[in-house]
JSON list of C-alpha atoms in Angstrom, two decimals:
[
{"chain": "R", "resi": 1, "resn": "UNK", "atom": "CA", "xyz": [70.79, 37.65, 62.69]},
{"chain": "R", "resi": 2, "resn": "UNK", "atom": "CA", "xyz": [70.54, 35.34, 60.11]},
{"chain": "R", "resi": 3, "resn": "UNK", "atom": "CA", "xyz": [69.47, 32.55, 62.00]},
{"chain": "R", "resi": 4, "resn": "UNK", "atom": "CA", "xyz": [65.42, 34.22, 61.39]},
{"chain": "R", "resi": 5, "resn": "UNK", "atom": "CA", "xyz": [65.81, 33.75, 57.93]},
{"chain": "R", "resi": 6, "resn": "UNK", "atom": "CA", "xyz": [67.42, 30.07, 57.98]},
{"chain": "R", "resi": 7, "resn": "UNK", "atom": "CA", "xyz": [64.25, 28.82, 60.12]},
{"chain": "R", "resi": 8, "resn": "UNK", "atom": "CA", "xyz": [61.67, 29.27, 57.49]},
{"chain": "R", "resi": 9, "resn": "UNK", "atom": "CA", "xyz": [63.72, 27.48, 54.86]},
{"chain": "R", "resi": 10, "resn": "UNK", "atom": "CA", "xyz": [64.30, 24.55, 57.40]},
{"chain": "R", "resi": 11, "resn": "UNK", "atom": "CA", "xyz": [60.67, 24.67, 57.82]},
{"chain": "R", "resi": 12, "resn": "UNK", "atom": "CA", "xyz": [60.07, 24.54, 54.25]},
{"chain": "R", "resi": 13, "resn": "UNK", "atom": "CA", "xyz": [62.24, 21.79, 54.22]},
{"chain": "R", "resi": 14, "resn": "UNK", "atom": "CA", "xyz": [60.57, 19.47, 56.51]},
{"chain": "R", "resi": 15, "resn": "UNK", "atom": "CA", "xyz": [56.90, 20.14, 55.17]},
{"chain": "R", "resi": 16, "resn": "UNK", "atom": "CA", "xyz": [58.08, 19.46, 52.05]},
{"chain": "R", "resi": 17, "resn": "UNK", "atom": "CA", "xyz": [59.22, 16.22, 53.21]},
{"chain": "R", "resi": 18, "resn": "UNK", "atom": "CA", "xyz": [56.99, 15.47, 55.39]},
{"chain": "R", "resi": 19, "resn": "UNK", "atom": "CA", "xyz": [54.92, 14.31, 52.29]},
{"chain": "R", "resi": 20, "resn": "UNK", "atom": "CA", "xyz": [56.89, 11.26, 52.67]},
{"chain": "R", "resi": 21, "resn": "UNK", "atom": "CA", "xyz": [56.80, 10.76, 55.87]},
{"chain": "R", "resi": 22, "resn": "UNK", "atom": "CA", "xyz": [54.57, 9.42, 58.28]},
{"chain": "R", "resi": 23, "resn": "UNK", "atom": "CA", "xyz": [52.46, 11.73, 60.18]},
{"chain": "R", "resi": 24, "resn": "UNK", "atom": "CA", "xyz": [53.76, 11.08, 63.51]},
{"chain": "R", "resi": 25, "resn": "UNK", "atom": "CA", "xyz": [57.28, 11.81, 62.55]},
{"chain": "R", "resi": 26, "resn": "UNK", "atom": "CA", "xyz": [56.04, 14.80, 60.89]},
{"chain": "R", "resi": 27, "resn": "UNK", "atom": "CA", "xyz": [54.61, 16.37, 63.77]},
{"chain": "R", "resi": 28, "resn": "UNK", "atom": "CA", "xyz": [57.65, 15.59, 66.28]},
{"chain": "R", "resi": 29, "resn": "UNK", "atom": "CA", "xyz": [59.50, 17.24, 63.66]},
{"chain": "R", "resi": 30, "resn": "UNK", "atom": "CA", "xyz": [57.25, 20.17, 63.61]},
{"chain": "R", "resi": 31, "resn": "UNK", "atom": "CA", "xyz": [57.34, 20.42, 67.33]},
{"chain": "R", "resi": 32, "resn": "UNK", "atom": "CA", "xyz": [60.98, 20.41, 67.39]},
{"chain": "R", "resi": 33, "resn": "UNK", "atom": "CA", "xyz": [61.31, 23.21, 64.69]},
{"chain": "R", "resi": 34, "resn": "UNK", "atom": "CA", "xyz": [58.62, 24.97, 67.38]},
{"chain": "R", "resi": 35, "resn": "UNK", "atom": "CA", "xyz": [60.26, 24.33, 70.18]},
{"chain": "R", "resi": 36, "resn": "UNK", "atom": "CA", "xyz": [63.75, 25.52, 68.95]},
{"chain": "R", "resi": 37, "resn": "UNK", "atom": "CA", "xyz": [62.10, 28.84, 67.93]},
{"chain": "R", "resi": 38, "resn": "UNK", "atom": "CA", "xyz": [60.54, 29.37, 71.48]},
{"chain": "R", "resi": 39, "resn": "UNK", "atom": "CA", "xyz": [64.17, 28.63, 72.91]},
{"chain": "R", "resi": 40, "resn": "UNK", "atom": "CA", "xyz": [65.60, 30.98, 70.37]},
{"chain": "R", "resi": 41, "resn": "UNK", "atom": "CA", "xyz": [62.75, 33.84, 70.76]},
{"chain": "R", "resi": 42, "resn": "UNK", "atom": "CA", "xyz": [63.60, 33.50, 75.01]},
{"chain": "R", "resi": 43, "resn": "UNK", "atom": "CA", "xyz": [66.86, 33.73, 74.36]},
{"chain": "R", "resi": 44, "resn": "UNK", "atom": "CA", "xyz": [66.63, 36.97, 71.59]},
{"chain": "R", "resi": 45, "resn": "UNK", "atom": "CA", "xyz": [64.26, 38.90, 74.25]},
{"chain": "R", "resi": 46, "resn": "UNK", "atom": "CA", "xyz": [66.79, 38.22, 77.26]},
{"chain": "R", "resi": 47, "resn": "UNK", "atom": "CA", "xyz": [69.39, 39.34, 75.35]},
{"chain": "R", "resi": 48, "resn": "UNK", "atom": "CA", "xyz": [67.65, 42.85, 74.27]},
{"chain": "R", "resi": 49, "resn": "UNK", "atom": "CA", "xyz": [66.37, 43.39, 77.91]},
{"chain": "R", "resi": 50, "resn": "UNK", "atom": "CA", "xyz": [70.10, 42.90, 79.51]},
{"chain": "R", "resi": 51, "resn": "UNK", "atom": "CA", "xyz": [71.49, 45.34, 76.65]}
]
């Protein structure tokens, strides 16, 4: 439940840093913070659905 409300701050985390950073690190990190939302929005709707 609170795991919705972590994401945005770990997002705001890595575009904060990824002023820093060079831009193809910046998107693999970007597509990893998208990626683990997918998996976690798949895993949320399976979980309402079996309930």
């Amino acid at each position: 439940m609170i795991l919705p409300l972590l994401v945005p701050l770990a997002l705001e985390a890595v575009l904060g840093a990824s002023a820093h950073l060079p831009l193809p690190v910046a998107l693999a990190a970007g597509g990893a913070i998208g990626i683990f939302v997918l998996a976690f929005t798949a895993r949320e709707r399976g979980r309402s659905r079996h309930a």
